[in-house]
Each structure stands twice: as structure tokens, then as C-alpha cells.
Tab-separated table of C-alpha atoms and ligand atoms in Angstrom:
chain	number	residue	atom	x	y	z
A	6	MET	CA	6.259	-3.198	29.036
A	7	PRO	CA	5.534	-5.413	26.031
A	8	HIS	CA	7.677	-8.531	25.803
A	9	TRP	CA	7.776	-8.846	22.023
A	10	CYS	CA	11.066	-9.884	20.414
A	11	PRO	CA	13.431	-6.901	19.928
A	12	GLY	CA	12.693	-5.392	16.510
A	13	CYS	CA	9.208	-6.929	16.182
A	14	GLY	CA	6.844	-4.909	13.975
A	15	ASP	CA	4.333	-4.897	16.825
A	16	PHE	CA	6.356	-2.096	18.452
A	17	GLY	CA	5.694	0.142	15.439
A	18	ILE	CA	1.977	-0.663	15.533
A	19	TRP	CA	1.882	0.016	19.268
A	20	MET	CA	3.580	3.406	18.831
A	21	ALA	CA	1.355	4.415	15.910
A	22	LEU	CA	-1.815	3.377	17.723
A	23	LYS	CA	-0.881	5.334	20.855
A	24	GLN	CA	0.015	8.334	18.720
A	25	ALA	CA	-3.324	8.236	16.874
A	26	ILE	CA	-5.323	7.869	20.105
A	27	SER	CA	-3.486	10.719	21.803
A	28	GLN	CA	-3.998	13.036	18.832
A	29	LEU	CA	-7.722	12.449	18.403
A	30	ASP	CA	-10.164	14.425	20.463
A	31	ILE	CA	-11.896	11.341	21.897
A	32	PRO	CA	-11.828	10.679	25.665
A	33	ARG	CA	-9.759	7.635	26.648
A	34	GLU	CA	-12.706	6.064	28.434
A	35	ASN	CA	-14.592	5.992	25.160
A	36	TYR	CA	-12.168	3.534	23.523
A	37	VAL	CA	-12.480	-0.241	23.661
A	38	ILE	CA	-9.672	-2.261	22.090
A	39	VAL	CA	-10.732	-5.840	21.372
A	40	SER	CA	-8.048	-8.343	20.393
A	41	GLY	CA	-7.795	-12.004	19.441
A	42	ILE	CA	-4.873	-14.298	20.264
A	43	GLY	CA	-1.345	-13.834	18.968
A	44	CYS	CA	1.792	-11.858	19.766
A	45	GLY	CA	0.219	-8.535	18.765
A	46	SER	CA	-3.105	-9.376	20.377
A	47	LYS	CA	-1.600	-8.537	23.747
A	48	MET	CA	-1.975	-4.902	22.678
A	49	PRO	CA	-4.930	-4.010	25.015
A	50	HIS	CA	-2.724	-4.745	28.060
A	51	TRP	CA	-0.323	-1.949	27.130
A	52	ILE	CA	-2.635	0.889	26.155
A	53	LYS	CA	-4.519	2.922	28.739
A	54	THR	CA	-8.038	2.434	27.368
A	55	TYR	CA	-10.696	-0.173	28.026
A	56	GLY	CA	-9.857	-3.485	26.369
A	57	ILE	CA	-10.823	-7.123	25.951
A	58	HIS	CA	-8.266	-9.821	25.146
A	59	SER	CA	-10.670	-12.348	23.647
A	60	LEU	CA	-10.328	-15.774	21.978
A	61	HIS	CA	-8.404	-16.935	18.919
A	62	GLY	CA	-10.171	-15.726	15.781
A	63	ARG	CA	-13.021	-14.197	17.776
A	64	PRO	CA	-12.317	-10.479	18.237
A	65	ALA	CA	-14.837	-9.551	15.517
A	66	PRO	CA	-17.913	-11.114	17.188
A	67	VAL	CA	-16.840	-9.874	20.627
A	68	ALA	CA	-16.394	-6.349	19.252
A	69	SER	CA	-19.748	-6.633	17.468
A	70	GLY	CA	-21.418	-7.390	20.804
A	71	VAL	CA	-19.751	-4.426	22.491
A	72	HIS	CA	-20.728	-2.214	19.592
A	73	LEU	CA	-24.374	-3.279	19.558
A	74	ALA	CA	-24.597	-2.716	23.302
A	75	ASN	CA	-23.118	0.780	23.005
A	76	HIS	CA	-22.537	2.065	19.506
A	77	LYS	CA	-21.309	5.404	20.887
A	78	LEU	CA	-18.006	3.799	21.924
A	79	THR	CA	-14.929	3.968	19.695
A	80	ILE	CA	-14.027	0.370	18.988
A	81	ILE	CA	-10.704	-0.836	17.629
A	82	VAL	CA	-10.383	-4.522	16.823
A	83	ILE	CA	-6.833	-5.844	16.586
A	84	GLY	CA	-5.399	-9.235	15.691
A	85	GLY	CA	-2.993	-11.054	13.428
A	86	ASP	CA	-3.297	-12.598	9.988
A	87	GLY	CA	-3.750	-16.104	11.385
A	88	ASP	CA	-6.420	-14.792	13.743
A	89	GLY	CA	-8.392	-12.657	11.274
A	90	TYR	CA	-7.744	-14.211	7.859
A	91	GLY	CA	-7.551	-17.835	9.047
A	92	ILE	CA	-9.246	-18.957	12.236
A	93	GLY	CA	-11.586	-15.970	12.276
A	94	MET	CA	-12.134	-15.731	8.519
A	95	GLY	CA	-15.880	-16.434	8.716
A	96	HIS	CA	-16.338	-13.696	11.297
A	97	PHE	CA	-14.204	-11.320	9.251
A	98	VAL	CA	-16.343	-11.696	6.121
A	99	HIS	CA	-19.650	-11.236	7.962
A	100	LEU	CA	-18.303	-8.215	9.823
A	101	LEU	CA	-17.666	-6.565	6.457
A	102	ARG	CA	-21.266	-7.048	5.325
A	103	ARG	CA	-22.712	-5.329	8.378
A	104	ASN	CA	-20.720	-2.109	8.248
A	105	TYR	CA	-20.604	-1.473	11.986
A	106	ASN	CA	-18.791	1.727	12.842
A	107	LEU	CA	-15.391	0.365	13.975
A	108	LEU	CA	-11.756	-0.036	12.920
A	109	TYR	CA	-10.158	-3.474	12.486
A	110	ILE	CA	-6.332	-3.492	12.428
A	111	LEU	CA	-4.839	-6.715	11.080
A	112	GLN	CA	-1.192	-7.264	12.002
A	113	ASN	CA	-0.118	-9.156	8.899
A	114	ASN	CA	3.290	-10.787	9.471
A	115	GLN	CA	2.528	-13.733	7.189
A	116	VAL	CA	3.350	-16.294	9.877
A	117	TYR	CA	1.984	-17.682	13.164
A	118	GLY	CA	4.521	-16.025	15.487
A	119	LEU	CA	3.162	-16.893	18.940
A	120	THR	CA	3.108	-20.619	18.180
A	121	THR	CA	6.702	-20.508	16.848
A	122	GLY	CA	6.517	-19.932	13.130
A	123	GLN	CA	3.943	-21.983	11.269
A	124	THR	CA	2.674	-20.987	7.825
A	125	SER	CA	-0.308	-18.607	7.930
A	126	PRO	CA	-3.089	-17.823	5.402
A	127	THR	CA	-1.082	-14.905	3.995
A	128	SER	CA	2.298	-16.672	3.793
A	129	ASP	CA	3.719	-16.359	0.277
A	130	SER	CA	3.523	-19.393	-2.013
A	131	GLY	CA	6.704	-21.408	-1.625
A	132	TYR	CA	7.342	-20.039	1.874
A	133	CYS	CA	9.172	-22.631	4.017
A	134	SER	CA	8.315	-23.003	7.698
A	135	ILE	CA	8.165	-25.753	10.299
A	136	SER	CA	4.649	-26.612	9.084
A	137	THR	CA	5.529	-26.452	5.357
A	138	PRO	CA	9.220	-27.464	5.161
A	139	GLU	CA	8.953	-28.032	1.387
A	140	GLY	CA	7.231	-24.673	0.808
A	141	VAL	CA	3.593	-23.471	0.771
A	142	LEU	CA	1.565	-24.953	-2.086
A	143	GLU	CA	-1.521	-22.728	-1.715
A	144	THR	CA	-2.155	-19.236	-3.065
A	145	PRO	CA	-2.126	-16.730	-0.194
A	146	VAL	CA	-5.250	-14.869	0.895
A	147	ASN	CA	-5.293	-11.361	-0.578
A	148	PRO	CA	-6.635	-9.323	2.387
A	149	ILE	CA	-7.240	-6.127	0.435
A	150	GLN	CA	-9.246	-7.780	-2.327
A	151	LEU	CA	-11.135	-9.847	0.222
A	152	ALA	CA	-12.070	-6.776	2.272
A	153	ILE	CA	-13.208	-4.798	-0.779
A	154	ALA	CA	-15.200	-7.684	-2.236
A	155	GLY	CA	-16.727	-8.387	1.184
A	156	GLY	CA	-18.165	-4.887	1.475
A	157	ALA	CA	-15.811	-2.939	3.743
A	158	THR	CA	-16.360	0.784	3.279
A	159	PHE	CA	-12.742	1.762	4.095
A	160	VAL	CA	-9.832	-0.471	3.090
A	161	ALA	CA	-6.237	0.587	3.678
A	162	ARG	CA	-2.782	-0.871	4.167
A	163	SER	CA	0.215	0.473	6.009
A	164	PHE	CA	3.647	-0.655	7.211
A	165	ALA	CA	4.884	-1.124	10.773
A	166	GLY	CA	8.211	0.425	9.723
A	167	ASP	CA	6.562	3.746	8.810
A	168	ILE	CA	4.967	4.998	12.032
A	169	LYS	CA	3.870	8.351	10.584
A	170	HIS	CA	1.990	6.724	7.714
A	171	LEU	CA	0.548	4.043	9.982
A	172	SER	CA	-0.607	6.541	12.593
A	173	ASP	CA	-2.301	8.590	9.863
A	174	MET	CA	-4.092	5.503	8.497
A	175	ILE	CA	-5.250	4.533	12.011
A	176	THR	CA	-6.566	8.067	12.582
A	177	ARG	CA	-8.467	8.044	9.297
A	178	GLY	CA	-9.808	4.565	10.017
A	179	ILE	CA	-11.140	5.684	13.409
A	180	GLN	CA	-12.723	8.771	11.847
A	181	HIS	CA	-14.414	6.778	9.075
A	182	LYS	CA	-18.108	6.089	9.636
A	183	GLY	CA	-18.463	2.369	8.940
A	184	THR	CA	-16.204	-0.677	9.021
A	185	ALA	CA	-12.586	0.312	8.346
A	186	ILE	CA	-10.086	-2.443	7.552
A	187	LEU	CA	-6.388	-1.676	7.979
A	188	ASP	CA	-3.948	-4.389	6.913
A	189	VAL	CA	-0.535	-3.665	8.437
A	190	LEU	CA	2.586	-5.234	6.949
A	191	GLN	CA	4.429	-6.258	10.080
A	192	PRO	CA	7.811	-8.012	10.031
A	193	CYS	CA	8.173	-10.968	12.409
A	194	VAL	CA	11.929	-10.758	12.897
A	195	THR	CA	12.174	-14.111	14.656
A	196	PHE	CA	10.287	-16.470	12.373
A	197	ASN	CA	9.701	-14.821	8.990
A	198	LYS	CA	13.113	-14.430	7.390
A	199	LYS	CA	11.661	-13.585	3.963
A	200	ASN	CA	9.321	-10.616	4.517
A	201	THR	CA	11.774	-8.432	6.439
A	202	TYR	CA	11.849	-4.635	6.927
A	203	GLN	CA	14.320	-4.420	4.048
A	204	TRP	CA	12.186	-6.646	1.792
A	205	TYR	CA	9.179	-4.370	2.331
A	206	GLN	CA	11.164	-1.146	2.056
A	207	GLN	CA	12.429	-2.154	-1.402
A	208	ARG	CA	8.868	-2.701	-2.668
A	209	ILE	CA	6.573	-0.262	-0.900
A	210	HIS	CA	4.955	2.623	-2.801
A	211	LYS	CA	2.357	5.006	-1.418
A	212	LEU	CA	-0.959	5.116	-3.257
A	213	GLU	CA	-1.346	8.779	-2.353
A	214	GLU	CA	1.745	9.478	-4.472
A	215	GLU	CA	0.403	7.581	-7.516
A	216	PRO	CA	-0.821	10.200	-10.016
A	217	GLY	CA	-4.595	10.113	-10.453
A	218	TYR	CA	-5.274	7.267	-8.003
A	219	ASP	CA	-8.942	7.474	-6.986
A	220	PRO	CA	-9.930	5.516	-3.836
A	221	SER	CA	-13.619	5.726	-4.748
A	222	ASN	CA	-13.033	3.469	-7.772
A	223	LYS	CA	-13.543	-0.139	-6.665
A	224	LEU	CA	-12.119	-1.699	-9.826
A	225	THR	CA	-8.892	0.319	-9.665
A	226	ALA	CA	-8.566	-0.598	-5.998
A	227	LEU	CA	-8.953	-4.313	-6.751
A	228	GLU	CA	-6.327	-4.017	-9.460
A	229	ALA	CA	-3.887	-2.135	-7.191
A	230	ALA	CA	-4.277	-4.929	-4.636
A	231	LEU	CA	-2.935	-7.479	-7.127
A	232	ALA	CA	0.584	-6.058	-6.900
A	233	TRP	CA	2.807	-7.961	-4.501
A	234	GLU	CA	6.162	-9.587	-5.295
A	235	ASP	CA	7.861	-6.596	-6.984
A	236	ARG	CA	5.713	-3.687	-5.881
A	237	ILE	CA	3.410	-3.304	-2.870
A	238	HIS	CA	1.028	-0.412	-2.344
A	239	ILE	CA	0.301	1.122	1.021
A	240	GLY	CA	-2.302	3.814	1.698
A	241	LEU	CA	-6.044	4.125	1.229
A	242	TYR	CA	-7.160	1.630	-1.424
A	243	PHE	CA	-10.908	2.121	-1.257
A	244	LYS	CA	-13.497	4.236	0.540
A	245	GLU	CA	-17.231	4.704	0.150
A	246	GLU	CA	-20.086	6.073	2.256
A	247	ARG	CA	-22.845	3.609	3.135
A	248	PRO	CA	-25.319	3.597	6.035
A	249	THR	CA	-23.952	1.702	9.023
A	250	TYR	CA	-25.798	-1.217	10.595
A	251	GLU	CA	-26.890	0.951	13.510
A	252	ASP	CA	-28.138	3.676	11.132
A	253	ARG	CA	-30.720	1.157	9.977
A	254	LEU	CA	-32.018	0.488	13.483
A	255	PRO	CA	-34.464	3.276	14.439
A	256	GLN	CA	-34.523	1.860	18.013
A	257	LEU	CA	-30.965	3.165	18.424
A	258	ASN	CA	-31.631	6.669	17.135
A	259	ASP	CA	-31.848	8.288	20.549
A	260	LEU	CA	-29.889	6.145	22.969
A	261	PRO	CA	-27.479	3.221	22.743
A	262	LEU	CA	-28.978	-0.070	23.909
A	263	VAL	CA	-27.100	-0.043	27.208
A	264	LYS	CA	-28.589	3.337	28.177
A	265	GLN	CA	-32.199	2.456	27.381
A	266	PRO	CA	-34.528	2.090	30.395
A	267	ILE	CA	-34.931	-1.602	31.125
A	268	GLU	CA	-38.218	-1.014	33.067
A	269	GLU	CA	-39.970	-0.409	29.764
A	270	VAL	CA	-38.851	-3.743	28.307
A	271	PRO	CA	-41.626	-6.351	28.691
A	272	VAL	CA	-39.256	-9.022	30.026
A	273	GLU	CA	-42.000	-11.392	31.250
A	274	GLU	CA	-43.827	-11.200	27.953
A	275	LEU	CA	-40.631	-11.904	26.018
A	276	LEU	CA	-39.778	-14.857	28.255
A	277	ASN	CA	-43.293	-16.273	27.865
A	278	ARG	CA	-42.902	-16.160	24.128
A	279	LEU	CA	-39.768	-18.282	24.378
A	280	ARG	CA	-41.230	-20.868	26.760
B	20	SF4	FE1	7.016	-10.375	17.026
B	20	SF4	FE2	7.475	-12.617	15.688
B	20	SF4	FE3	8.556	-12.236	18.089
B	20	SF4	FE4	5.943	-12.632	17.858
B	20	SF4	S1	7.547	-14.104	17.359
B	20	SF4	S2	6.940	-11.089	19.155
B	20	SF4	S3	5.491	-11.577	15.924
B	20	SF4	S4	8.985	-11.059	16.235
């Protein structure tokens, strides 16, 4: 059983992820969950699929390697805001450009929980923690705008306190062909005393209930992502169809790399070229 603090938003994400996986018609052995380091990054240990618990900020490159080796697998990357939007920020941005077919869930609790409550890249300005006792001076990273500007072809947000909505977003992210980014607002009940369940519940509005909202319009999506202190949108912000990275590699048309016959690869010749 997970040993997260009682009430942690990771429980909601765990439930929603299991629900989505059990509802989709994809064999368990086809999933690989790749995580970084953080409280929620322990997720692969508690879901009966294949999984890799990788390094801090590095789930994106590890997942990219798995994907390039076998692009027929269903890959879910999972990690926190400090992991993905801070330490792994460079990897995050380059992942977006490539448009691999995978889902990246970012557990955004606006704090470093595992290391006992330091300010993270998404902590609100003025937020007080043990690392910023006088309050954060910087402007927080806006994950939705960053993902859209970086080239993600599916950008959504959900809330760990709404398992039905979250499970639906995870399902749609898995079904999307291309890189799907799902930012999940996840209360850290132990260290973040500002962004609580109640704080989110008072502000959250669903984009799908906004009259006329069109997720194919990039400019509207960027504008919707500006809302924060008084009103926060969850749902599908932006979606477009674009060829995936592997679509552009004719060598992968028939078989994934891992299934291709190695006898036909001129290993000696390749090695000679490198000598
Ligand atoms: Fe969850 Fe925060 Fe506890 Fe970590 S420290 S398990 S994020 S409540």
C-alpha cells in the first residue's frame, strides 16, 4: 500500500489512473509507467503494469528511450512539478517538440513534498516555505502555457479531488496520438497550507462547461491558461493532430526497433565507422 500522508492528492491520482487503465481495452503488459523522484513518483510500485522508477527530473528521457525501442507500448510518464517543471525542465521542453506518442502526468502540488516542503517552480508568488520564509519573489511557471508554446499536441488540466474528471482526462490523454500533457492540481496536505482542496474547489471551473470554448484554438487556450488566483480552468485546453516522431521514421513502419532482426544490422561496419 502507498505510504503517502493521509489525504494526499496522490491517492486521487492513483485511483483515477487505475480506473482509466482498467477501463481501456489495452493489455496490462502493454503499459510502461515511467516516473521521476518525488512522493507521487512512487506510483509505478503500486500499479500492476511494467514500470521504471527513474532519476530526479529524468522520466522524460527514460520514457523516450523506451518509446523509441518499442513505440507499440503505451507509455505513461509521471512526476511532480519540481521534477518536470524544475529539475527536468529542459527534458520537458524537448519532449514537447518531438511529439512522441505518450502521456505525461504532472502531479502539480506547488511544493517539494518529499524533501519536506521547499518552494517549487509552480509555487505562487509570495508563497512562504522553509526555503523562502519571506515569500517567493519569482513569477511561477505556467505549465499550460509552457506546454502549448512548446508544441504539445494535447494539453489538459485536472484536479486530484475530482476522480471522475481526472480519470476521463487520463483516458483521453492515453488515446491521443502524440504527446499529451496532463497537469494535475494535487493538494499536498502536509506542506502546502495555501493550495488546499477547499482553495481549489472554490476556484475550479470546467472548460467543457464554458459556452463556445474551442480546444483547437491555440490563442484562446493560452488566454484561458492565464486565469489563476480567482478562477482556474480544468479540462482540455488545447488539442491538434500532428504527425508523431515515429510517423516520420519509415524504418519503424513495419516493426518496432526491438522486434527488428539484428542479424541484418551491419554491426561490424558500424563499429568500424566509429573507430
Ligand atoms: Fe503527499 Fe505532501 Fe505527504 Fe508528499 S508530503 S505524501 S505530496 S501530502
